Amino acid sequence: MAPESQPMFDTDEIVLNMGPQHPSTHGVLRVVLRLDGERVVGSDVVIGYLHRGIEKLCENRDWTQIVLLTDRMDYVAAATNNVGYCQTVEKLMSIEVPRRARYLRTIMCELQRIASHCLWLGTHAMDIGAMTVFLYAFRERELILDLFEEYCGARLTYNSMRIGGLPLDIPPGWDKKVLAFCDIMDTKLVEYEQLLTHNRIWLERTKGVGVISAEEAVAIGLSGPPLRGSGVKHDIRKDEPYAAYDEMQFEVPVGEAGDTYDRYLVRIEEFRQSVKIIRQAIEGLPEGPITGKVPRLIKPPAGETYHAIESPKGELGYFIAADGKSTAPYRFRVRPPSFCNLQALPRLIQGHLVADVVALIGSVDVVLGEVDR
Amino acid sequence: MIDAIVLPLLKILVVLNAVLVGVTFMVLLERKVIAWAQARLGPMRVGPYGMLQPIADVLKLMVKEDITPAKADKWVFTAAPMIALIPALIVFAVVPFGPEVSIFGRRVTLAITDLNVGLLYVVSVTSIGVYGIILAGWASNSKFPLLASLRASAQLISYEVAVTMILVSMVVSAGTLSMAGIIDAQYQQGVWYAFAQPLAFVVFFIGGLAETNRAPFDMPEAEQELTGGFHTEYSGMRFALFFLAEYANMIVVSCVATTLFLGGWLQPFPNVSALSFLGFVPGWMWFLGKTFVFLYVFLWIRATLPRYRYDQLMRIGWKVLIPLGIANVVVSAVLKVLL
Amino acid sequence: MAEEPKAPASPAGTPSAKPAPAVRKPAAAVAPTGPVDPAPADDVEVPAWLVALQAAIPDGVTQLTYWVGDWTVIVPAGRLLEVGRHLHTGGFDFCSDVTATDWPLRAQRFDMIYALYSIRDRNRVRIKVRVGEDETVPSVCGLWPAANWLEREVYDMFGVNITGHPDRRRILMPDDWQGHPQRKDYPLEGPGELLMENPLDWLRLKQAAQEADIE
């Protein structure tokens, strides 16, 4: 509707419904768009299609049983959820986790970061049309899934942490395989970058799309790579170190323009930094026990706490209230990074074209399991 | 009588069959080439190395339930795929597959016919194919196909202009509209037009990508955006016809590109006697080989490049290719007069 | 959540049979009546910005809590926006989480919890507001737009009456859902027979309701 010129005929806004079944909404996400021609003038994001009531379920489960429920939230990077939960309970109970366990947790978290970013890269590129990158990224993700299968027997939902440490020690030769994987990953990253980073079409599709300034990003609750893409240097691994991150040397990539391209570059650089961290952790892996001193019956004293870690998607926080008497938490709350990042979507797609909506959903990198719990 | 009726009918039979079989095997080729680019194998089960896959595909599509949406405009809905496919097929009437050969003592030109306005015929007939897409989107009576068909038609019309400009500059260079005449001109001038007019070659190829809705210009059929584009509501044989139309268009563009730019059925360096041993390979084999190269590049590009957004696509068509096309016409006309 | 009552002891005839233990008290008496909210120990130093907050808004902080390294301020609902504004200008520009806890045995049933983070100073703080079922709490969306969906979820799951929210509707449950699932008196299995065992009945009821709406 051009206010400057007299419209020759009536134009209407069209309401377009994307999802919940849609090839590129990464899960059961529904975005209702109000379009003026091709331009988005308003949108509404509808979620809740994957709501399973995990929080209420966890309030009726043993402290140890909850670990495998947390797997199913961000199922793309399941070990990260496990680590976050176990660390929160360890904080409540003031349990000290031995150094070897902390190193192994770091390695698992970083492997998950690479796996999650592989999935992000593949699906994001495929949505924009570069379908080959999808296959390449999943080829690398398969290698990580194989590593995890060797460690704990599962490929997707690992149940790989316990309160106080890890349930299993790594099998012999596993660390050599991880190092071999790191070498492969370095060469493959070069491949991905060759296909995308300086590709004229990629640049045109992602530069200037979905720009959000640093202040707005902080205000609207973005965290993780979307926040860092806007120039805010906030990474919980550096600001509030947990596991073995305080002993690791790595950099936190930060973007400038806050557009899709910068978020892409931030995540690509995070790949490299994760490989660096894994190498350091494997080379410096100490000997020792893998579980701390944990009482047989886990019953944290009455109290509540909030603990956050840096999951591949952003700030993953757990708010757990224990009442000191029962074998289940009184209140179990997950602060899902994808949920809070998805909030920014209507603001991001405002004024863009329909094709950009898909690029932006990919750029924000949501996992609906986490959004809906 | 034989020359007038029987021979053309035979040629039509051969060409039509070849094209239709070729189109179905293009489907397999696409899947295989893209799979190999993606570090996987593609169809492997049906037949040795998956070679009988197209037969399975065709059978499947033929027995699939033909769903017509309740509120769709039935006649137009049925006619649209045909309107898309038929122009793509009848262009082959003027494509010269090879020089004059003698079969059973008769001199036969390996082209169904040689219109002296062959190029004009090609341009006009391919333009009709756009109607198929527009009508498909309209007749489906649904938002997604409508949006997609509008986009597709706008895209096709815009790139038609650029492609036509290039064809005009080819006509200027060759001095004739006839397809066989253009090949002859390349023989006389001793250079393939791909080297004499590289800019035209590139612009024609890009325009051809856009004309056939191939990546990176395949917005109208991008699954991720509008769930299937203008053929969302089509199923079964009608869906198959749309796909056949797309691949037939690809083959048409490749054939035209071969004729105009790569010397058609000419062997490389026809004027160099030292390389005359290349003449053992018959002309139509050269033609098919060159066409195949183009088709392979089409597939290669699809596997590699991301997709342009719609407004960027239109910008490239209008602000880049058309000025280049016009410039090319002017320059080739000037050079033709001077040289 | 409550431990099951123990069965009576060993069969008669065992000479050293212990007397049967008393049946456990029913769950209600064991259920907690509220969070512990322990005050900070004497050797824990209250951070300067917290002291400044208490000085700036005297009746803003009714209680200060410290547990395993986390500071929590308990704020009355009427003072929430003031305290929030003070903290926001003091660097707490990132709203990590807005959630609620249900303590059904307490008069003011819900505990609204706002977890804040300061990117500049790397501090965390939690604000706790006690609000009853029929009381209201103002929305903090004006201060932290991040709270938008988070408060929608609290409304959806707990039914806390949040006033001034720009878009107060259910987010995870369907729009026409009755009940607030994460309250402690909402059954874990869901509303029961109508949905779980006779889905066709539920569908018929829903269609009848829709037709009634249309007429």
Short mmCIF file of C-alpha atoms in Angstrom, two decimals, chain B:
data_model
loop_
_atom_site.label_atom_id
_atom_site.label_comp_id
_atom_site.label_asym_id
_atom_site.label_seq_id
_atom_site.Cartn_x
_atom_site.Cartn_y
_atom_site.Cartn_z
CA MET B 1 5.69 -38.37 -51.42
CA ILE B 2 8.26 -40.15 -49.32
CA ASP B 3 10.26 -37.01 -48.89
CA ALA B 4 7.19 -34.97 -48.15
CA ILE B 5 5.33 -37.17 -45.69
CA VAL B 6 6.97 -40.41 -44.68
CA LEU B 7 10.42 -39.10 -43.95
CA PRO B 8 9.29 -36.21 -41.74
CA LEU B 9 6.94 -38.54 -39.89
CA LEU B 10 9.76 -40.97 -39.28
CA LYS B 11 12.01 -38.19 -38.12
CA ILE B 12 9.31 -36.88 -35.77
CA LEU B 13 8.86 -40.37 -34.39
CA VAL B 14 12.55 -40.82 -33.76
CA VAL B 15 13.10 -37.37 -32.28
CA LEU B 16 10.02 -37.44 -30.09
CA ASN B 17 10.86 -40.84 -28.72
CA ALA B 18 14.43 -39.87 -28.15
CA VAL B 19 13.42 -36.71 -26.35
CA LEU B 20 10.84 -38.36 -24.15
CA VAL B 21 13.16 -41.20 -23.22
CA GLY B 22 15.93 -38.70 -22.72
CA VAL B 23 13.76 -36.66 -20.44
CA THR B 24 12.91 -39.61 -18.24
CA PHE B 25 16.56 -40.58 -18.03
CA MET B 26 17.40 -36.95 -17.24
CA VAL B 27 15.51 -37.50 -14.02
CA LEU B 28 17.85 -40.33 -13.17
CA LEU B 29 20.89 -38.40 -14.30
CA GLU B 30 19.97 -35.50 -12.08
CA ARG B 31 19.56 -37.68 -9.06
CA LYS B 32 22.83 -39.46 -9.74
CA VAL B 33 24.92 -36.39 -10.45
CA ILE B 34 23.60 -34.49 -7.47
CA ALA B 35 24.08 -37.53 -5.27
CA TRP B 36 27.71 -37.91 -6.36
CA ALA B 37 28.30 -34.25 -5.61
CA GLN B 38 26.87 -34.85 -2.16
CA ALA B 39 29.10 -37.83 -1.35
CA ARG B 40 26.37 -40.39 -1.77
CA LEU B 41 25.26 -42.80 -4.48
CA GLY B 42 21.77 -41.94 -5.58
CA PRO B 43 19.30 -44.58 -6.77
CA MET B 44 21.00 -47.95 -6.75
CA ARG B 45 18.33 -50.53 -6.28
CA VAL B 46 16.20 -50.65 -9.38
CA GLY B 47 18.31 -52.30 -12.00
CA PRO B 48 22.09 -52.26 -12.20
CA TYR B 49 23.34 -49.04 -10.65
CA GLY B 50 19.76 -47.83 -10.52
CA MET B 51 19.47 -47.53 -14.29
CA LEU B 52 15.88 -48.72 -14.41
CA GLN B 53 14.79 -46.13 -11.87
CA PRO B 54 13.04 -43.92 -14.44
CA ILE B 55 10.84 -46.82 -15.46
CA ALA B 56 9.84 -47.32 -11.85
CA ASP B 57 9.17 -43.59 -11.53
CA VAL B 58 7.01 -43.46 -14.61
CA LEU B 59 5.03 -46.52 -13.58
CA LYS B 60 4.50 -45.07 -10.13
CA LEU B 61 3.27 -41.78 -11.46
CA MET B 62 0.96 -43.43 -13.91
CA VAL B 63 -0.83 -45.52 -11.32
CA LYS B 64 -0.97 -42.78 -8.68
CA GLU B 65 -4.30 -41.35 -7.72
CA ASP B 66 -5.08 -38.24 -9.66
CA ILE B 67 -6.32 -35.76 -7.10
CA THR B 68 -8.09 -32.69 -8.35
CA PRO B 69 -8.86 -30.12 -5.69
CA ALA B 70 -12.60 -29.65 -5.28
CA LYS B 71 -12.73 -25.99 -6.16
CA ALA B 72 -10.16 -26.13 -8.93
CA ASP B 73 -11.09 -25.14 -12.42
CA LYS B 74 -11.18 -28.63 -13.91
CA TRP B 75 -10.54 -27.96 -17.57
CA VAL B 76 -7.75 -25.50 -17.01
CA PHE B 77 -6.31 -27.68 -14.27
CA THR B 78 -6.05 -30.56 -16.71
CA ALA B 79 -4.86 -28.49 -19.62
CA ALA B 80 -2.11 -26.59 -17.83
CA PRO B 81 0.51 -29.34 -17.76
CA MET B 82 -0.08 -30.05 -21.40
CA ILE B 83 0.33 -26.39 -22.26
CA ALA B 84 3.61 -26.50 -20.39
CA LEU B 85 4.90 -29.66 -22.07
CA ILE B 86 3.85 -29.37 -25.69
CA PRO B 87 5.78 -26.22 -26.63
CA ALA B 88 8.93 -27.73 -25.15
CA LEU B 89 8.54 -30.74 -27.38
CA ILE B 90 7.66 -29.03 -30.63
CA VAL B 91 10.77 -26.85 -30.52
CA PHE B 92 12.72 -29.92 -31.51
CA ALA B 93 11.23 -29.57 -34.96
CA VAL B 94 13.89 -27.06 -35.94
CA VAL B 95 16.88 -28.33 -33.98
CA PRO B 96 19.56 -29.59 -36.37
CA PHE B 97 21.00 -32.77 -34.99
CA GLY B 98 23.49 -33.40 -37.72
CA PRO B 99 24.54 -32.67 -41.28
CA GLU B 100 23.13 -34.30 -44.34
CA VAL B 101 23.81 -37.98 -44.29
CA SER B 102 22.82 -40.71 -46.67
CA ILE B 103 20.68 -43.46 -45.24
CA PHE B 104 19.91 -46.34 -47.59
CA GLY B 105 21.04 -44.21 -50.50
CA ARG B 106 18.79 -41.27 -49.64
CA ARG B 107 20.11 -37.87 -48.66
CA VAL B 108 18.52 -37.10 -45.34
CA THR B 109 19.08 -34.01 -43.23
CA LEU B 110 19.21 -34.85 -39.57
CA ALA B 111 16.67 -32.26 -38.65
CA ILE B 112 12.95 -32.55 -38.85
CA THR B 113 12.78 -29.38 -40.83
CA ASP B 114 14.88 -26.37 -41.55
CA LEU B 115 12.76 -23.28 -41.23
CA ASN B 116 14.50 -20.23 -42.50
CA VAL B 117 13.10 -18.41 -39.45
CA GLY B 118 14.06 -21.23 -37.13
CA LEU B 119 15.32 -19.06 -34.30
CA LEU B 120 12.20 -16.94 -34.34
CA TYR B 121 10.14 -20.10 -34.13
CA VAL B 122 12.15 -21.27 -31.12
CA VAL B 123 11.66 -18.01 -29.26
CA SER B 124 7.97 -17.78 -29.89
CA VAL B 125 7.16 -21.37 -29.09
CA THR B 126 9.07 -21.43 -25.82
CA SER B 127 7.20 -18.33 -24.71
CA ILE B 128 3.95 -20.24 -24.85
CA GLY B 129 5.21 -22.55 -22.13
CA VAL B 130 4.81 -19.75 -19.61
CA TYR B 131 1.05 -20.03 -19.96
CA GLY B 132 1.17 -23.53 -18.59
CA ILE B 133 2.68 -22.30 -15.37
CA ILE B 134 0.37 -19.36 -14.94
CA LEU B 135 -2.71 -21.44 -15.60
CA ALA B 136 -1.52 -24.17 -13.24
CA GLY B 137 -1.20 -21.74 -10.39
CA TRP B 138 -4.50 -20.10 -11.15
CA ALA B 139 -6.46 -23.26 -11.62
CA SER B 140 -5.25 -24.77 -8.36
CA ASN B 141 -7.36 -22.27 -6.43
CA SER B 142 -4.92 -22.07 -3.55
CA LYS B 143 -2.66 -19.34 -2.23
CA PHE B 144 0.70 -21.05 -2.46
CA PRO B 145 0.46 -22.11 -6.09
CA LEU B 146 -0.96 -18.75 -7.08
CA LEU B 147 1.91 -16.85 -5.53
CA ALA B 148 4.41 -19.23 -7.03
CA SER B 149 2.96 -19.10 -10.52
CA LEU B 150 2.92 -15.32 -10.47
CA ARG B 151 6.55 -15.32 -9.48
CA ALA B 152 7.42 -17.89 -12.12
CA SER B 153 5.69 -16.06 -14.91
CA ALA B 154 7.31 -12.76 -14.00
CA GLN B 155 10.68 -14.44 -13.89
CA LEU B 156 10.25 -16.17 -17.22
CA ILE B 157 9.04 -13.09 -19.03
CA SER B 158 11.90 -10.97 -17.70
CA TYR B 159 14.56 -13.41 -18.73
CA GLU B 160 12.94 -13.95 -22.12
CA VAL B 161 13.93 -10.40 -22.99
CA ALA B 162 17.57 -10.94 -22.14
CA VAL B 163 17.71 -14.23 -23.98
CA THR B 164 16.03 -12.75 -27.02
CA MET B 165 18.58 -9.93 -27.10
CA ILE B 166 21.33 -12.53 -27.22
CA LEU B 167 19.61 -14.42 -29.97
CA VAL B 168 19.38 -11.20 -31.93
CA SER B 169 23.11 -10.66 -31.63
CA MET B 170 23.64 -14.23 -32.82
CA VAL B 171 21.46 -13.53 -35.79
CA VAL B 172 23.50 -10.41 -36.49
CA SER B 173 26.71 -12.41 -36.37
CA ALA B 174 25.45 -15.23 -38.48
CA GLY B 175 23.33 -13.25 -40.85
CA THR B 176 20.50 -15.74 -40.82
CA LEU B 177 17.65 -16.87 -38.59
CA SER B 178 17.83 -20.45 -39.70
CA MET B 179 19.38 -22.85 -37.23
CA ALA B 180 21.25 -24.83 -39.84
CA GLY B 181 22.38 -21.56 -41.34
CA ILE B 182 23.91 -20.49 -38.05
CA ILE B 183 25.92 -23.67 -37.86
CA ASP B 184 27.00 -23.09 -41.41
CA ALA B 185 28.05 -19.56 -40.54
CA GLN B 186 30.21 -20.84 -37.72
CA TYR B 187 31.83 -23.25 -40.15
CA GLN B 188 32.43 -20.49 -42.67
CA GLN B 189 33.79 -18.07 -40.13
CA GLY B 190 35.94 -20.80 -38.63
CA VAL B 191 35.11 -20.00 -35.03
CA TRP B 192 32.45 -21.15 -32.65
CA TYR B 193 30.42 -18.26 -31.37
CA ALA B 194 31.22 -19.21 -27.79
CA PHE B 195 34.69 -17.83 -28.45
CA ALA B 196 33.67 -15.04 -30.78
CA GLN B 197 31.02 -13.74 -28.39
CA PRO B 198 31.84 -15.01 -24.91
CA LEU B 199 29.62 -12.47 -23.19
CA ALA B 200 26.64 -13.61 -25.20
CA PHE B 201 27.43 -17.18 -24.27
CA VAL B 202 27.48 -16.46 -20.56
CA VAL B 203 24.36 -14.31 -20.66
CA PHE B 204 22.52 -16.91 -22.69
CA PHE B 205 23.44 -19.64 -20.28
CA ILE B 206 22.36 -17.65 -17.24
CA GLY B 207 19.19 -16.68 -19.02
CA GLY B 208 18.63 -20.31 -19.89
CA LEU B 209 18.98 -21.27 -16.23
CA ALA B 210 16.34 -18.75 -15.34
CA GLU B 211 14.07 -19.69 -18.22
CA THR B 212 13.94 -23.29 -17.11
CA ASN B 213 13.46 -22.45 -13.42
CA ARG B 214 16.70 -24.12 -12.48
CA ALA B 215 18.87 -23.28 -9.53
CA PRO B 216 19.97 -20.70 -8.62
CA PHE B 217 16.80 -19.26 -10.11
CA ASP B 218 14.37 -21.88 -8.91
CA MET B 219 12.42 -19.75 -6.47
CA PRO B 220 9.05 -20.73 -7.95
CA GLU B 221 9.59 -24.35 -7.14
CA ALA B 222 11.59 -23.96 -3.99
CA GLU B 223 10.14 -26.47 -1.61
CA GLN B 224 11.34 -24.69 1.40
CA GLU B 225 9.60 -21.47 0.60
CA LEU B 226 6.23 -22.21 -0.79
CA THR B 227 5.86 -25.95 -0.37
CA GLY B 228 6.10 -27.04 -3.96
CA GLY B 229 5.26 -23.90 -5.82
CA PHE B 230 2.89 -23.95 -8.70
CA HIS B 231 2.60 -27.71 -8.83
CA THR B 232 1.64 -28.16 -5.16
CA GLU B 233 -1.84 -29.39 -5.98
CA TYR B 234 -0.82 -31.68 -8.78
CA SER B 235 -0.35 -35.39 -8.35
CA GLY B 236 0.17 -38.43 -10.49
CA MET B 237 0.55 -38.13 -14.22
CA ARG B 238 -0.10 -34.38 -14.38
CA PHE B 239 2.70 -33.79 -11.91
CA ALA B 240 4.88 -35.97 -14.07
CA LEU B 241 4.04 -33.85 -17.09
CA PHE B 242 5.27 -30.72 -15.33
CA PHE B 243 8.52 -32.36 -14.54
CA LEU B 244 8.86 -33.65 -18.05
CA ALA B 245 8.20 -30.15 -19.29
CA GLU B 246 10.96 -28.77 -17.10
CA TYR B 247 13.51 -31.30 -18.27
CA ALA B 248 12.40 -30.95 -21.87
CA ASN B 249 12.95 -27.22 -21.54
CA MET B 250 16.40 -27.89 -20.19
CA ILE B 251 17.20 -30.06 -23.16
CA VAL B 252 15.82 -27.43 -25.51
CA VAL B 253 17.99 -24.75 -23.98
CA SER B 254 21.00 -27.01 -24.18
CA CYS B 255 20.32 -27.87 -27.80
CA VAL B 256 19.86 -24.23 -28.75
CA ALA B 257 23.00 -23.29 -26.88
CA THR B 258 24.93 -26.00 -28.65
CA THR B 259 23.66 -24.87 -32.02
CA LEU B 260 24.32 -21.22 -31.47
CA PHE B 261 27.53 -21.27 -29.51
CA LEU B 262 29.29 -24.58 -29.82
CA GLY B 263 28.88 -25.11 -33.53
CA GLY B 264 26.08 -27.66 -33.33
CA TRP B 265 27.12 -30.86 -35.02
CA LEU B 266 30.46 -29.52 -36.19
CA GLN B 267 33.55 -31.31 -35.04
CA PRO B 268 36.09 -29.17 -33.24
CA PHE B 269 38.31 -27.33 -35.69
CA PRO B 270 36.51 -28.49 -38.87
CA ASN B 271 38.77 -26.34 -41.01
CA VAL B 272 41.98 -27.84 -39.73
CA SER B 273 42.84 -30.80 -41.92
CA ALA B 274 45.24 -32.25 -39.38
CA LEU B 275 42.32 -32.96 -37.11
CA SER B 276 40.06 -34.38 -39.73
CA PHE B 277 40.24 -37.78 -38.06
CA LEU B 278 37.69 -36.34 -35.70
CA GLY B 279 35.31 -36.63 -38.61
CA PHE B 280 34.99 -40.33 -37.88
CA VAL B 281 32.68 -39.39 -35.07
CA PRO B 282 29.38 -38.61 -36.76
CA GLY B 283 27.97 -35.12 -36.42
CA TRP B 284 24.99 -36.09 -34.34
CA MET B 285 27.28 -37.64 -31.76
CA TRP B 286 29.17 -34.38 -31.43
CA PHE B 287 25.86 -32.64 -31.07
CA LEU B 288 24.67 -34.97 -28.35
CA GLY B 289 27.98 -34.77 -26.56
CA LYS B 290 27.92 -31.01 -26.45
CA THR B 291 24.32 -30.97 -25.33
CA PHE B 292 25.22 -33.39 -22.61
CA VAL B 293 27.97 -31.07 -21.40
CA PHE B 294 25.41 -28.29 -21.00
CA LEU B 295 23.00 -30.56 -19.18
CA TYR B 296 25.76 -31.67 -16.85
CA VAL B 297 26.61 -28.06 -16.05
CA PHE B 298 22.95 -27.40 -15.30
CA LEU B 299 22.97 -30.21 -12.75
CA TRP B 300 26.33 -29.25 -11.33
CA ILE B 301 25.15 -25.73 -10.67
CA ARG B 302 22.04 -27.01 -8.97
CA ALA B 303 24.09 -29.11 -6.60
CA THR B 304 26.42 -26.30 -5.69
CA LEU B 305 24.82 -22.90 -5.53
CA PRO B 306 22.28 -21.47 -3.12
CA ARG B 307 19.13 -19.92 -4.42
CA TYR B 308 18.52 -16.29 -5.27
CA ARG B 309 15.74 -14.48 -3.53
CA TYR B 310 12.99 -13.36 -5.81
CA ASP B 311 13.72 -9.65 -5.86
CA GLN B 312 17.41 -10.31 -6.42
CA LEU B 313 16.52 -12.60 -9.28
CA MET B 314 14.42 -9.91 -10.94
CA ARG B 315 17.12 -7.35 -10.35
CA ILE B 316 19.67 -9.52 -12.12
CA GLY B 317 17.33 -10.09 -15.02
CA TRP B 318 16.43 -6.47 -15.56
CA LYS B 319 19.40 -4.53 -14.34
CA VAL B 320 22.24 -6.79 -15.35
CA LEU B 321 21.35 -9.19 -18.12
CA ILE B 322 19.15 -6.97 -20.27
CA PRO B 323 21.66 -4.10 -20.44
CA LEU B 324 24.38 -6.62 -21.20
CA GLY B 325 22.21 -8.15 -23.88
CA ILE B 326 21.50 -4.80 -25.49
CA ALA B 327 25.16 -3.86 -25.31
CA ASN B 328 26.02 -7.13 -26.95
CA VAL B 329 23.63 -6.50 -29.81
CA VAL B 330 25.05 -3.08 -30.43
CA VAL B 331 28.64 -4.24 -30.26
CA SER B 332 28.12 -7.22 -32.51
CA ALA B 333 26.26 -5.10 -35.03
CA VAL B 334 29.03 -2.52 -35.06
CA LEU B 335 31.71 -5.18 -35.40
CA LYS B 336 29.78 -6.89 -38.15
CA VAL B 337 29.64 -3.72 -40.13
CA LEU B 338 33.24 -2.82 -39.55
CA LEU B 339 34.76 -6.24 -40.12
#
